[in-house]
Amino acid sequence: MLARGAKFLGGYAASTRVVLTDAETGQVLAQGQTSGTTGDTQRIMGGSSPPDGERSTKDSAAFRATLDIDRPRRVTLSVTGPLGQPQATTTATSTQWILPGHDLTAGDGWLMELPGLIVNLTQPVAYQRIKAGTTVPLRAGVTMLCGCALSENGPWPASDVEVEAYVTVDGATLDKVGLRFDPESAMFDAKLPATAPGLYEVEVRAWMGKRNNAGVARTAFFVH
């Protein structure tokens, strides 16, 4: 299970849920979670195809199952994850025929790709109470769906990602605020003006146009 534009969903990024069903009857044939590592960065992101065409290695995150079938089955594979980041969880499905006596293990096997970005808000604390007339620090972590970090010069440049906060106060929309990348903390930062009392609701949107990846996180705080 590959994160779009990045590595396999495993290890510290938490696993994905996998369900194999008969596409005609809906019967669940196998289910479980992936296990393994995020894989070999150079092999996946090296810029050219590996000699054998495979991006996975033996320890790359995967789900393995044996289906007990006595006739061809048209099988739907559904993958949901990363399970440890509910705000970033997405689902991808694919369907193909599986024949008795024929393994689906050549190359990378049945390779699935999940799109998206993980966005985590660390400041402000949800429903924090703040005095009017101050500024509120806004800090967000943004990573690839596999948990791989953005940086200035690494395989996933922070400059490829736009991060903006959309704020409402008691339901009235304020101007959007751009967040800037801090290379020391690998976080995106901004300051929100808290001029008027009310309930401030914040939606942080991250967009990586080169990969068609997006992520969203929300929080709220009170100004009094």
PDB file of C-alpha atoms in Angstrom:
ATOM      1  CA  MET A   1       0.000   0.000   0.000  1.00  0.00           C
ATOM      2  CA  LEU A   2       1.873   3.022  -1.301  1.00  0.00           C
ATOM      3  CA  ALA A   3       1.334   6.649  -0.321  1.00  0.00           C
ATOM      4  CA  ARG A   4       0.976   8.733  -3.473  1.00  0.00           C
ATOM      5  CA  GLY A   5       4.333  10.299  -4.274  1.00  0.00           C
ATOM      6  CA  ALA A   6       6.010   8.661  -1.283  1.00  0.00           C
ATOM      7  CA  LYS A   7       6.612   5.345   0.462  1.00  0.00           C
ATOM      8  CA  PHE A   8       4.680   2.385   1.816  1.00  0.00           C
ATOM      9  CA  LEU A   9       2.190   2.856   4.645  1.00  0.00           C
ATOM     10  CA  GLY A  10       3.792   0.998   7.491  1.00  0.00           C
ATOM     11  CA  GLY A  11       5.979   1.431  10.532  1.00  0.00           C
ATOM     12  CA  TYR A  12       5.438   4.720  12.361  1.00  0.00           C
ATOM     13  CA  ALA A  13       2.659   5.852  10.018  1.00  0.00           C
ATOM     14  CA  ALA A  14       0.326   3.104  11.299  1.00  0.00           C
ATOM     15  CA  SER A  15      -1.151   0.393   9.185  1.00  0.00           C
ATOM     16  CA  THR A  16      -3.973   0.221   6.679  1.00  0.00           C
ATOM     17  CA  ARG A  17      -7.095  -1.932   6.787  1.00  0.00           C
ATOM     18  CA  VAL A  18      -7.418  -4.380   3.894  1.00  0.00           C
ATOM     19  CA  VAL A  19     -10.623  -6.175   2.862  1.00  0.00           C
ATOM     20  CA  LEU A  20     -10.932  -8.630  -0.043  1.00  0.00           C
ATOM     21  CA  THR A  21     -14.497  -9.344  -1.153  1.00  0.00           C
ATOM     22  CA  ASP A  22     -16.196 -11.260  -3.944  1.00  0.00           C
ATOM     23  CA  ALA A  23     -17.310  -8.475  -6.301  1.00  0.00           C
ATOM     24  CA  GLU A  24     -20.435 -10.390  -7.348  1.00  0.00           C
ATOM     25  CA  THR A  25     -21.706 -11.668  -3.989  1.00  0.00           C
ATOM     26  CA  GLY A  26     -20.127  -9.305  -1.454  1.00  0.00           C
ATOM     27  CA  GLN A  27     -18.674 -12.264   0.469  1.00  0.00           C
ATOM     28  CA  VAL A  28     -15.612 -11.275   2.511  1.00  0.00           C
ATOM     29  CA  LEU A  29     -12.760 -13.548   1.438  1.00  0.00           C
ATOM     30  CA  ALA A  30     -10.010 -12.121   3.646  1.00  0.00           C
ATOM     31  CA  GLN A  31      -9.341  -9.083   5.807  1.00  0.00           C
ATOM     32  CA  GLY A  32      -6.679  -7.687   8.071  1.00  0.00           C
ATOM     33  CA  GLN A  33      -4.053  -4.962   8.370  1.00  0.00           C
ATOM     34  CA  THR A  34      -0.774  -4.297   6.640  1.00  0.00           C
ATOM     35  CA  SER A  35       2.486  -4.780   8.494  1.00  0.00           C
ATOM     36  CA  GLY A  36       6.075  -3.901   7.666  1.00  0.00           C
ATOM     37  CA  THR A  37       8.253  -0.868   7.053  1.00  0.00           C
ATOM     38  CA  THR A  38       7.882   2.170   4.801  1.00  0.00           C
ATOM     39  CA  GLY A  39      10.435   0.610   2.443  1.00  0.00           C
ATOM     40  CA  ASP A  40      13.644   1.711   0.747  1.00  0.00           C
ATOM     41  CA  THR A  41      13.589   5.458  -0.011  1.00  0.00           C
ATOM     42  CA  GLN A  42      16.128   5.285  -2.838  1.00  0.00           C
ATOM     43  CA  ARG A  43      14.390   2.345  -4.490  1.00  0.00           C
ATOM     44  CA  ILE A  44      11.015   4.098  -4.365  1.00  0.00           C
ATOM     45  CA  MET A  45      12.041   7.731  -4.892  1.00  0.00           C
ATOM     46  CA  GLY A  46      15.326   7.375  -6.789  1.00  0.00           C
ATOM     47  CA  GLY A  47      13.931   8.933  -9.946  1.00  0.00           C
ATOM     48  CA  SER A  48      14.323   5.850 -12.135  1.00  0.00           C
ATOM     49  CA  SER A  49      12.741   2.425 -12.099  1.00  0.00           C
ATOM     50  CA  PRO A  50      14.641  -0.294 -10.211  1.00  0.00           C
ATOM     51  CA  PRO A  51      16.278  -2.919 -12.471  1.00  0.00           C
ATOM     52  CA  ASP A  52      13.587  -5.469 -11.639  1.00  0.00           C
ATOM     53  CA  GLY A  53      10.779  -2.901 -11.814  1.00  0.00           C
ATOM     54  CA  GLU A  54       9.815  -3.516  -8.181  1.00  0.00           C
ATOM     55  CA  ARG A  55       9.509  -0.711  -5.655  1.00  0.00           C
ATOM     56  CA  SER A  56       8.910  -2.980  -2.684  1.00  0.00           C
ATOM     57  CA  THR A  57      11.439  -4.980  -0.674  1.00  0.00           C
ATOM     58  CA  LYS A  58      10.875  -8.003   1.550  1.00  0.00           C
ATOM     59  CA  ASP A  59      10.216  -5.852   4.603  1.00  0.00           C
ATOM     60  CA  SER A  60       7.947  -3.276   2.901  1.00  0.00           C
ATOM     61  CA  ALA A  61       4.497  -2.936   4.437  1.00  0.00           C
ATOM     62  CA  ALA A  62       2.070  -5.407   2.895  1.00  0.00           C
ATOM     63  CA  PHE A  63      -0.959  -7.604   3.578  1.00  0.00           C
ATOM     64  CA  ARG A  64      -0.648 -11.296   2.795  1.00  0.00           C
ATOM     65  CA  ALA A  65      -3.506 -13.783   2.618  1.00  0.00           C
ATOM     66  CA  THR A  66      -4.408 -17.155   1.088  1.00  0.00           C
ATOM     67  CA  LEU A  67      -7.834 -17.432  -0.545  1.00  0.00           C
ATOM     68  CA  ASP A  68      -9.588 -20.791  -0.530  1.00  0.00           C
ATOM     69  CA  ILE A  69     -11.321 -20.718  -3.935  1.00  0.00           C
ATOM     70  CA  ASP A  70     -12.248 -23.501  -6.357  1.00  0.00           C
ATOM     71  CA  ARG A  71     -13.327 -21.274  -9.260  1.00  0.00           C
ATOM     72  CA  PRO A  72     -12.345 -17.887 -10.704  1.00  0.00           C
ATOM     73  CA  ARG A  73     -13.455 -15.020  -8.508  1.00  0.00           C
ATOM     74  CA  ARG A  74     -13.723 -11.358  -9.419  1.00  0.00           C
ATOM     75  CA  VAL A  75     -12.291  -9.831  -6.274  1.00  0.00           C
ATOM     76  CA  THR A  76     -12.502  -6.266  -4.976  1.00  0.00           C
ATOM     77  CA  LEU A  77      -9.620  -5.002  -2.875  1.00  0.00           C
ATOM     78  CA  SER A  78     -10.454  -2.146  -0.488  1.00  0.00           C
ATOM     79  CA  VAL A  79      -7.651  -0.372   1.373  1.00  0.00           C
ATOM     80  CA  THR A  80      -8.254   2.233   4.113  1.00  0.00           C
ATOM     81  CA  GLY A  81      -5.597   4.165   5.999  1.00  0.00           C
ATOM     82  CA  PRO A  82      -3.546   5.378   7.683  1.00  0.00           C
ATOM     83  CA  LEU A  83      -5.563   4.106  10.637  1.00  0.00           C
ATOM     84  CA  GLY A  84      -3.551   6.089  13.184  1.00  0.00           C
ATOM     85  CA  GLN A  85      -4.487   9.442  11.588  1.00  0.00           C
ATOM     86  CA  PRO A  86      -8.309   9.616  11.315  1.00  0.00           C
ATOM     87  CA  GLN A  87      -8.308  13.139   9.821  1.00  0.00           C
ATOM     88  CA  ALA A  88      -6.168  11.842   6.921  1.00  0.00           C
ATOM     89  CA  THR A  89      -7.758   8.425   6.419  1.00  0.00           C
ATOM     90  CA  THR A  90      -8.771   7.650   2.846  1.00  0.00           C
ATOM     91  CA  THR A  91      -9.936   4.588   0.905  1.00  0.00           C
ATOM     92  CA  ALA A  92      -8.954   3.160  -2.467  1.00  0.00           C
ATOM     93  CA  THR A  93     -10.511   0.166  -4.232  1.00  0.00           C
ATOM     94  CA  SER A  94      -9.622  -2.009  -7.202  1.00  0.00           C
ATOM     95  CA  THR A  95     -11.182  -5.095  -8.786  1.00  0.00           C
ATOM     96  CA  GLN A  96      -9.652  -7.945 -10.763  1.00  0.00           C
ATOM     97  CA  TRP A  97     -10.034 -11.649 -11.480  1.00  0.00           C
ATOM     98  CA  ILE A  98      -8.216 -14.152  -9.280  1.00  0.00           C
ATOM     99  CA  LEU A  99      -7.825 -17.725 -10.541  1.00  0.00           C
ATOM    100  CA  PRO A 100      -7.464 -20.908  -8.452  1.00  0.00           C
ATOM    101  CA  GLY A 101      -3.872 -22.130  -8.301  1.00  0.00           C
ATOM    102  CA  HIS A 102      -2.361 -18.849  -9.497  1.00  0.00           C
ATOM    103  CA  ASP A 103      -0.609 -16.624  -6.968  1.00  0.00           C
ATOM    104  CA  LEU A 104      -0.812 -12.842  -7.137  1.00  0.00           C
ATOM    105  CA  THR A 105       2.740 -12.285  -5.929  1.00  0.00           C
ATOM    106  CA  ALA A 106       4.803 -11.326  -8.985  1.00  0.00           C
ATOM    107  CA  GLY A 107       6.608  -7.988  -8.784  1.00  0.00           C
ATOM    108  CA  ASP A 108       4.929  -5.732  -6.235  1.00  0.00           C
ATOM    109  CA  GLY A 109       1.836  -7.947  -6.115  1.00  0.00           C
ATOM    110  CA  TRP A 110      -1.470  -6.081  -6.079  1.00  0.00           C
ATOM    111  CA  LEU A 111      -0.106  -2.587  -5.522  1.00  0.00           C
ATOM    112  CA  MET A 112      -2.511   0.094  -4.293  1.00  0.00           C
ATOM    113  CA  GLU A 113      -1.935   3.831  -3.924  1.00  0.00           C
ATOM    114  CA  LEU A 114      -3.547   6.080  -1.333  1.00  0.00           C
ATOM    115  CA  PRO A 115      -3.636   9.858  -1.941  1.00  0.00           C
ATOM    116  CA  GLY A 116      -3.382  12.599   0.655  1.00  0.00           C
ATOM    117  CA  LEU A 117      -1.330  14.428   3.256  1.00  0.00           C
ATOM    118  CA  ILE A 118      -1.357  14.133   7.043  1.00  0.00           C
ATOM    119  CA  VAL A 119      -2.072  17.479   8.712  1.00  0.00           C
ATOM    120  CA  ASN A 120      -1.793  17.733  12.513  1.00  0.00           C
ATOM    121  CA  LEU A 121      -2.515  20.906  14.483  1.00  0.00           C
ATOM    122  CA  THR A 122      -0.364  21.323  17.590  1.00  0.00           C
ATOM    123  CA  GLN A 123      -1.350  24.930  18.392  1.00  0.00           C
ATOM    124  CA  PRO A 124      -3.736  26.260  19.531  1.00  0.00           C
ATOM    125  CA  VAL A 125      -5.134  23.637  21.887  1.00  0.00           C
ATOM    126  CA  ALA A 126      -8.736  22.768  21.008  1.00  0.00           C
ATOM    127  CA  TYR A 127     -11.234  25.045  22.807  1.00  0.00           C
ATOM    128  CA  GLN A 128      -8.485  27.005  24.511  1.00  0.00           C
ATOM    129  CA  ARG A 129      -9.660  30.308  26.038  1.00  0.00           C
ATOM    130  CA  ILE A 130      -7.706  33.342  24.824  1.00  0.00           C
ATOM    131  CA  LYS A 131      -7.950  37.035  25.678  1.00  0.00           C
ATOM    132  CA  ALA A 132      -9.147  39.421  22.988  1.00  0.00           C
ATOM    133  CA  GLY A 133      -6.555  41.751  21.519  1.00  0.00           C
ATOM    134  CA  THR A 134      -3.791  39.161  21.356  1.00  0.00           C
ATOM    135  CA  THR A 135      -2.349  37.005  18.602  1.00  0.00           C
ATOM    136  CA  VAL A 136      -2.722  33.241  18.614  1.00  0.00           C
ATOM    137  CA  PRO A 137       0.187  31.048  17.473  1.00  0.00           C
ATOM    138  CA  LEU A 138      -0.895  28.551  14.829  1.00  0.00           C
ATOM    139  CA  ARG A 139       1.355  25.562  14.229  1.00  0.00           C
ATOM    140  CA  ALA A 140       0.726  22.588  11.955  1.00  0.00           C
ATOM    141  CA  GLY A 141       2.706  19.517  11.031  1.00  0.00           C
ATOM    142  CA  VAL A 142       2.338  18.286   7.450  1.00  0.00           C
ATOM    143  CA  THR A 143       3.739  14.974   6.218  1.00  0.00           C
ATOM    144  CA  MET A 144       3.225  12.563   3.383  1.00  0.00           C
ATOM    145  CA  LEU A 145       0.584   9.905   4.019  1.00  0.00           C
ATOM    146  CA  CYS A 146       3.295   7.395   4.968  1.00  0.00           C
ATOM    147  CA  GLY A 147       4.537   9.751   7.697  1.00  0.00           C
ATOM    148  CA  CYS A 148       7.563  10.851   5.647  1.00  0.00           C
ATOM    149  CA  ALA A 149       8.651  14.357   6.640  1.00  0.00           C
ATOM    150  CA  LEU A 150       8.858  17.450   4.466  1.00  0.00           C
ATOM    151  CA  SER A 151      12.141  19.349   4.391  1.00  0.00           C
ATOM    152  CA  GLU A 152      13.962  22.043   2.448  1.00  0.00           C
ATOM    153  CA  ASN A 153      16.161  19.739   0.344  1.00  0.00           C
ATOM    154  CA  GLY A 154      14.882  16.192   0.813  1.00  0.00           C
ATOM    155  CA  PRO A 155      12.761  13.959  -1.436  1.00  0.00           C
ATOM    156  CA  TRP A 156       9.604  15.822  -0.331  1.00  0.00           C
ATOM    157  CA  PRO A 157      10.342  19.571  -0.518  1.00  0.00           C
ATOM    158  CA  ALA A 158       8.256  21.787   1.745  1.00  0.00           C
ATOM    159  CA  SER A 159       8.231  24.342  -1.074  1.00  0.00           C
ATOM    160  CA  ASP A 160       5.943  21.994  -3.020  1.00  0.00           C
ATOM    161  CA  VAL A 161       3.222  22.377  -0.383  1.00  0.00           C
ATOM    162  CA  GLU A 162       0.850  25.316   0.158  1.00  0.00           C
ATOM    163  CA  VAL A 163      -0.588  25.533   3.673  1.00  0.00           C
ATOM    164  CA  GLU A 164      -3.367  28.002   4.480  1.00  0.00           C
ATOM    165  CA  ALA A 165      -5.704  28.558   7.420  1.00  0.00           C
ATOM    166  CA  TYR A 166      -9.337  29.525   6.868  1.00  0.00           C
ATOM    167  CA  VAL A 167     -10.881  31.163   9.931  1.00  0.00           C
ATOM    168  CA  THR A 168     -14.455  31.925  10.942  1.00  0.00           C
ATOM    169  CA  VAL A 169     -15.628  33.863  14.017  1.00  0.00           C
ATOM    170  CA  ASP A 170     -19.117  32.924  15.175  1.00  0.00           C
ATOM    171  CA  GLY A 171     -19.732  31.690  11.627  1.00  0.00           C
ATOM    172  CA  ALA A 172     -18.500  34.848   9.847  1.00  0.00           C
ATOM    173  CA  THR A 173     -15.585  34.228   7.477  1.00  0.00           C
ATOM    174  CA  LEU A 174     -12.308  36.072   7.978  1.00  0.00           C
ATOM    175  CA  ASP A 175      -9.425  36.346   5.510  1.00  0.00           C
ATOM    176  CA  LYS A 176      -7.296  33.257   4.974  1.00  0.00           C
ATOM    177  CA  VAL A 177      -3.840  33.160   6.547  1.00  0.00           C
ATOM    178  CA  GLY A 178      -0.780  31.568   4.946  1.00  0.00           C
ATOM    179  CA  LEU A 179       1.533  29.363   7.028  1.00  0.00           C
ATOM    180  CA  ARG A 180       5.311  29.416   6.494  1.00  0.00           C
ATOM    181  CA  PHE A 181       7.630  26.434   6.802  1.00  0.00           C
ATOM    182  CA  ASP A 182      10.160  26.458   9.642  1.00  0.00           C
ATOM    183  CA  PRO A 183      13.077  24.181   8.639  1.00  0.00           C
ATOM    184  CA  GLU A 184      14.296  23.811  12.218  1.00  0.00           C
ATOM    185  CA  SER A 185      11.068  22.325  13.534  1.00  0.00           C
ATOM    186  CA  ALA A 186       9.780  21.034  10.152  1.00  0.00           C
ATOM    187  CA  MET A 187       6.463  22.672  11.039  1.00  0.00           C
ATOM    188  CA  PHE A 188       4.300  25.314   9.395  1.00  0.00           C
ATOM    189  CA  ASP A 189       3.640  28.464  11.469  1.00  0.00           C
ATOM    190  CA  ALA A 190       1.464  31.569  11.443  1.00  0.00           C
ATOM    191  CA  LYS A 191      -0.097  34.025  13.880  1.00  0.00           C
ATOM    192  CA  LEU A 192      -3.837  34.601  14.010  1.00  0.00           C
ATOM    193  CA  PRO A 193      -5.167  37.968  15.224  1.00  0.00           C
ATOM    194  CA  ALA A 194      -7.764  37.478  17.960  1.00  0.00           C
ATOM    195  CA  THR A 195      -9.309  40.930  17.998  1.00  0.00           C
ATOM    196  CA  ALA A 196     -12.984  40.259  18.680  1.00  0.00           C
ATOM    197  CA  PRO A 197     -14.599  37.891  21.210  1.00  0.00           C
ATOM    198  CA  GLY A 198     -16.291  34.781  19.895  1.00  0.00           C
ATOM    199  CA  LEU A 199     -15.802  31.204  18.801  1.00  0.00           C
ATOM    200  CA  TYR A 200     -12.926  30.962  16.323  1.00  0.00           C
ATOM    201  CA  GLU A 201     -13.021  27.906  14.044  1.00  0.00           C
ATOM    202  CA  VAL A 202      -9.880  27.131  12.069  1.00  0.00           C
ATOM    203  CA  GLU A 203      -9.512  24.868   9.050  1.00  0.00           C
ATOM    204  CA  VAL A 204      -5.958  24.273   7.852  1.00  0.00           C
ATOM    205  CA  ARG A 205      -5.663  23.086   4.255  1.00  0.00           C
ATOM    206  CA  ALA A 206      -2.480  21.638   2.738  1.00  0.00           C
ATOM    207  CA  TRP A 207      -2.059  21.164  -1.013  1.00  0.00           C
ATOM    208  CA  MET A 208       0.789  19.491  -2.905  1.00  0.00           C
ATOM    209  CA  GLY A 209      -0.007  20.283  -6.522  1.00  0.00           C
ATOM    210  CA  LYS A 210       2.820  18.243  -8.031  1.00  0.00           C
ATOM    211  CA  ARG A 211       1.318  15.067  -6.536  1.00  0.00           C
ATOM    212  CA  ASN A 212      -2.376  16.023  -6.414  1.00  0.00           C
ATOM    213  CA  ASN A 213      -2.247  15.432  -2.650  1.00  0.00           C
ATOM    214  CA  ALA A 214      -4.379  17.314  -0.129  1.00  0.00           C
ATOM    215  CA  GLY A 215      -4.893  17.238   3.624  1.00  0.00           C
ATOM    216  CA  VAL A 216      -7.151  19.057   6.095  1.00  0.00           C
ATOM    217  CA  ALA A 217      -7.246  19.497   9.885  1.00  0.00           C
ATOM    218  CA  ARG A 218      -9.633  21.547  12.039  1.00  0.00           C
ATOM    219  CA  THR A 219      -9.695  23.076  15.493  1.00  0.00           C
ATOM    220  CA  ALA A 220     -11.534  25.797  17.437  1.00  0.00           C
ATOM    221  CA  PHE A 221     -10.835  28.167  20.329  1.00  0.00           C
ATOM    222  CA  PHE A 222     -12.660  30.826  22.341  1.00  0.00           C
ATOM    223  CA  VAL A 223     -11.711  34.499  22.533  1.00  0.00           C
ATOM    224  CA  HIS A 224     -13.135  36.469  25.451  1.00  0.00           C
TER     225      HIS A 224
END
